[in-house]
Amino acid sequence: MVLAKEIKARPSLAEMKGRSCYQSKVMRGMGRMGSLDNKRLPYRSDVKLEVERARLITESYKQTDGEPFIMRRAKALAHLLDNKKLYILSDELIVGNICSKPGNILTFPELWWSWLDKAIDKEYAKIIEDDARKELHEIHAYWRNKAVHGMERNLLPDSVKDYWRYDNHGVFQWIHGGHVGVPNYEKALSLGLNGLVEEIKGKLAEISDEQYILTRPQEYLERKRFYDAAMITLEALVRFGKRFAQKAREDAENETSEQRKSELLKIAEICDWIPGNPARTLHEALQAYWFINLMVRVLDLQSSGLGERFDQLFYPFFQRDLDNGILTREEAVDLVGNLFLKMDEEPELKPPATGAGGATLITRVTTVGGQTPAGEDATNEMTYIVMDAKNQTGLIQPAVAVRLHRKSPAKLYDKITESLLKEPGVYSFFNDEMMIPYLMNLGIPLEDARNYSTDGCMRWNIPGKAMAFRALGGQFVLPKCLDYALHQGVDMFNGKKWGVATPDPRTFKSIDDVIDAYLAQVKFFFGKLVTTYNIVDILDQEYLPQPFLSSLLDGCIEKGQDCRIYKYFLNTIFQPIGQITVANSLAAIKKLVFDEKKVTMEELVTALKNNWEGKNDLRQMFINAPKFGNDDDYVDVIARDMQNKATQTFHSFKNIWGGPFMEDGTGGASYFAWSGLTWATPDGRKSADMFNDGTISPALGTDKKGPTAVLNSVGKIDHIGTFTHLFNQKFLPMYLSGEYKQKFIAYFKTWMDLKIHHIQFNIIDRETLLDAQANPDKYSTLVVRQAGLAAYFVDLEKSVQDEIIARTEQTFD
Amino acid sequence: MPERNKLLINEESKIIESVDGETEPEDVTGLIFAIQRFSIQDGPGIRTTVFLKGCPLRCKWCSNPESQEAGIELMVDAGKCTKCGRCLEVCPAGAIVLEPQLAVDSPRCHLALKCTEACLYGALEPAGKNVTVREVMKEVMRDTAYYRNSGGGITLSGGEPLYQPRFTHALLMAARKAGLHTAIDTSGFAPWHVFKQVLPYTDLLLYDVKHMDSQIHKEATGVDNLLILENLRKLSKKKVKIWLRIPLIPGFNDSEDNLRKTGDLAKEIVAEKVTILPYHEWGRTKYEKLGRSYKWVQAVRPDRQYVQEVKELLQGLNLHVTVGS
């Protein structure tokens, strides 16, 4: 008689998500300039800063001194992969760790070190052990004058250098973000990295021809170095896989549970095969994806690495497994969920004094839905598997960007409403009906345009292509430019003339005079930002080549050029803030000063100088003036015109590839952090009060005509010259279910008709948020949309929490 | 509540239904007190509801007291007043006092409404506005895309839209011409010839039935229910769709007997849907602003459980029942 063996079921995703390794590491409350909530720790108390990555990278750089930077970069990454400590977490199906221990955070001294060097003795003293602190100080000493971020400061002329610090003048902040490019995962999964190595060897053979070298020595050297460096990194990642196979076998030997032992042996088998060889199953494909992602995104920290169209990429593997009878749909959800949990293991280290209100931000987005390159609906079973996995794991990484178009199936809308009720904060929506013509207008071919994805938080991307833009480049505070225009370039906080000397506002004869002065300030400050930007791009080309990512971007292998040099798309992005605050201000001036002549410029400027003190009635008149978001053409047309005029001004500058600078809406996420240095504005806002949220969301509490009027206003803004726009809406959960559900869906479809780029929702009732504010421990995984990004609500600074609670709740009645 | 804050009605601004027949339908004027976009409880889809001012009924629980009088009124919200004094400067009648708090002397006030323009803080606001059909349609048509995607349209509510038959008729015609789905939210208290006039332009009636007992109906609303029920039965023979609406007022119409009788009526007239509208007190502060007293103090807001029981009772009669708010 055979006894029935007791088989322990695998833990559910919901059980796994509660484990501390997947929880947010950041617990800050220090976002807004000047406000510091000392009661909150910067990081969870069990989180430690580790030195492993810094040590290994530095060891290698020391050994390669004198070599070309592309080789040094490649060798450093290979050294890291060959020597970093590996672990496999209990029950995990996708392996590949970032730090040497779960819950640790890592650092990138070759990029930056100076603020951290101070912080580990002060604000971050508790998150690092003493011996590690000592070692890190030593490592930092090596990187003095060698780390790339900030290197530009000594190269800039004084007239620009003085503007490097945001808090001097309050208009822009240079932010040295990573470079964006989504690997061609499809190619990597189908050829395997060994296949890429073969391709490169073929190219090397082509150029290793005496005649070629004789006639094109410079090109030869550039290509040879790129190919050598790319191969070093590709081969290193294949070895990294094999190290994991070995690790899984070792763990299996010590494993007592038969089931887990077989899981570990399967992992070993998979990691022996990929990423070197072509993936054959969904499990292999997901594992290979994670290794590549880990390399480009986490260990190199030069690229988001995300932005794939998840359902398009993995559906064929799923379907093949299903046909072969080796996988069920349930198991597929479990595998995808396991991958998502790995993304939540990712740590985040940020300077103590910056950041977005202490939020753990979504930095990973995966895209589903949309159209095929041929224009057919692309929704497939993997679309729903992704949403099921996300709804079960919750947590902040990755966010899911859903592409919608006229032919998106009704089933997808049903799934969206169901998902918004479960995890509203992690979904955002992108409009194919607007995006595809828009991308074509930018010169992107139709098939590539139909293949667009979202990466970062809401930036579009074309997977597999070498895009020029960075994840961040600079935040640009537009209301501060208006502030300078109304005070002849003088900063009202410190009395210094940081702006350009525009005419005395008391002489302004029409709203056009105000606009001219405003645009003159925009141009003045933007020139300084661009100078910085361009210098930094050249430094990045020199010091931070990306041989691994480049080998996965179309065209780089063929041309033998790093993606810092070869570009598919030349444009660069930066992040303007406060557009609607400017539009509302200009509308109020136009109406009260120039149309109705109820107020003089003199009265207005004096009242602004006094921060509206003693002028409550006057201020109220400006508050009552038309506000964007009410489908009122008076102000909406100004908002549209100002958008276009600002865009023209930005486009008059060129980046180092000759492309224009485009406005990226993600900066709107930081409206609360960057509004503190702007004086009183003519929309009735007092000094340091917050701007509007997002780039085209109405200012807080000023949209009084309901959600259709808001959409109509937003729909009037031209998107054509800008990069992305950010738009938030908030609904009560009841409106997504029962008899209202179809109406919500109709609202959604109208958003599409109005050709608005993006929309995201907070679907949480006020009571829940208030309860979460009072009982943070109960709601540690509650994700909210906070401007452009998602964040854990309980991690946010209280004033930001209050603002989210106060933000107009759109109701249907 | 100071005595002088009493009801203020401008007799002259009352709508006089034009009978000259020369006015273009789009130029017909009506008195409204609100246009609410994104209404989702007043018929199918996403709709815009136009609230007409003036009602022949005086339901004691009415949540829109500013809808009742057929003239522009002045709403006074002393809580919003900053005592800036701008209203004093413009009032031709000297009818405003600021101490001890903002108040308007109703016999003196001639409703020049200058104060409502001067006030920056919303403490003095007009209730009611004369508008043309053209003006209303301009606002309504702004949400056309939502109507198309949702099967929505325009709803005329009030007050009692049939109390301004010419305006309602012209507005419905204009909406129909524009291809919109049309609905009227009515108390049913209107002459049959008025119904006959608007029916060709009406897709749906949201028809209130407040009580089946005529005497009780009269006590609480000021009118008996004979005309209302007679009209309803006649309408059931027409092709217009009817959604019956029952304001659920505890202690007034929620006896099992009355609910069953109402349900039976819904069956009899083949109502497509029955909607329960649970009583609420959201309109209470508006009485204060209008200088009136709230007459329905005995009722409590029915809780969710109770509403569910009522819903089940009606569903037991084989009716399609929904709950509004």
Coordinates of C-alpha atoms in Angstrom, one line a residue, chain A residues 1-7:
Chain A
M1 CA 0.0 0.0 0.0
V2 CA 1.3 3.4 -0.9
L3 CA 0.7 6.1 1.6
A4 CA -0.6 9.4 0.2
K5 CA 2.3 11.8 0.5
E6 CA 1.4 15.1 2.1
I7 CA 2.2 17.8 -0.4

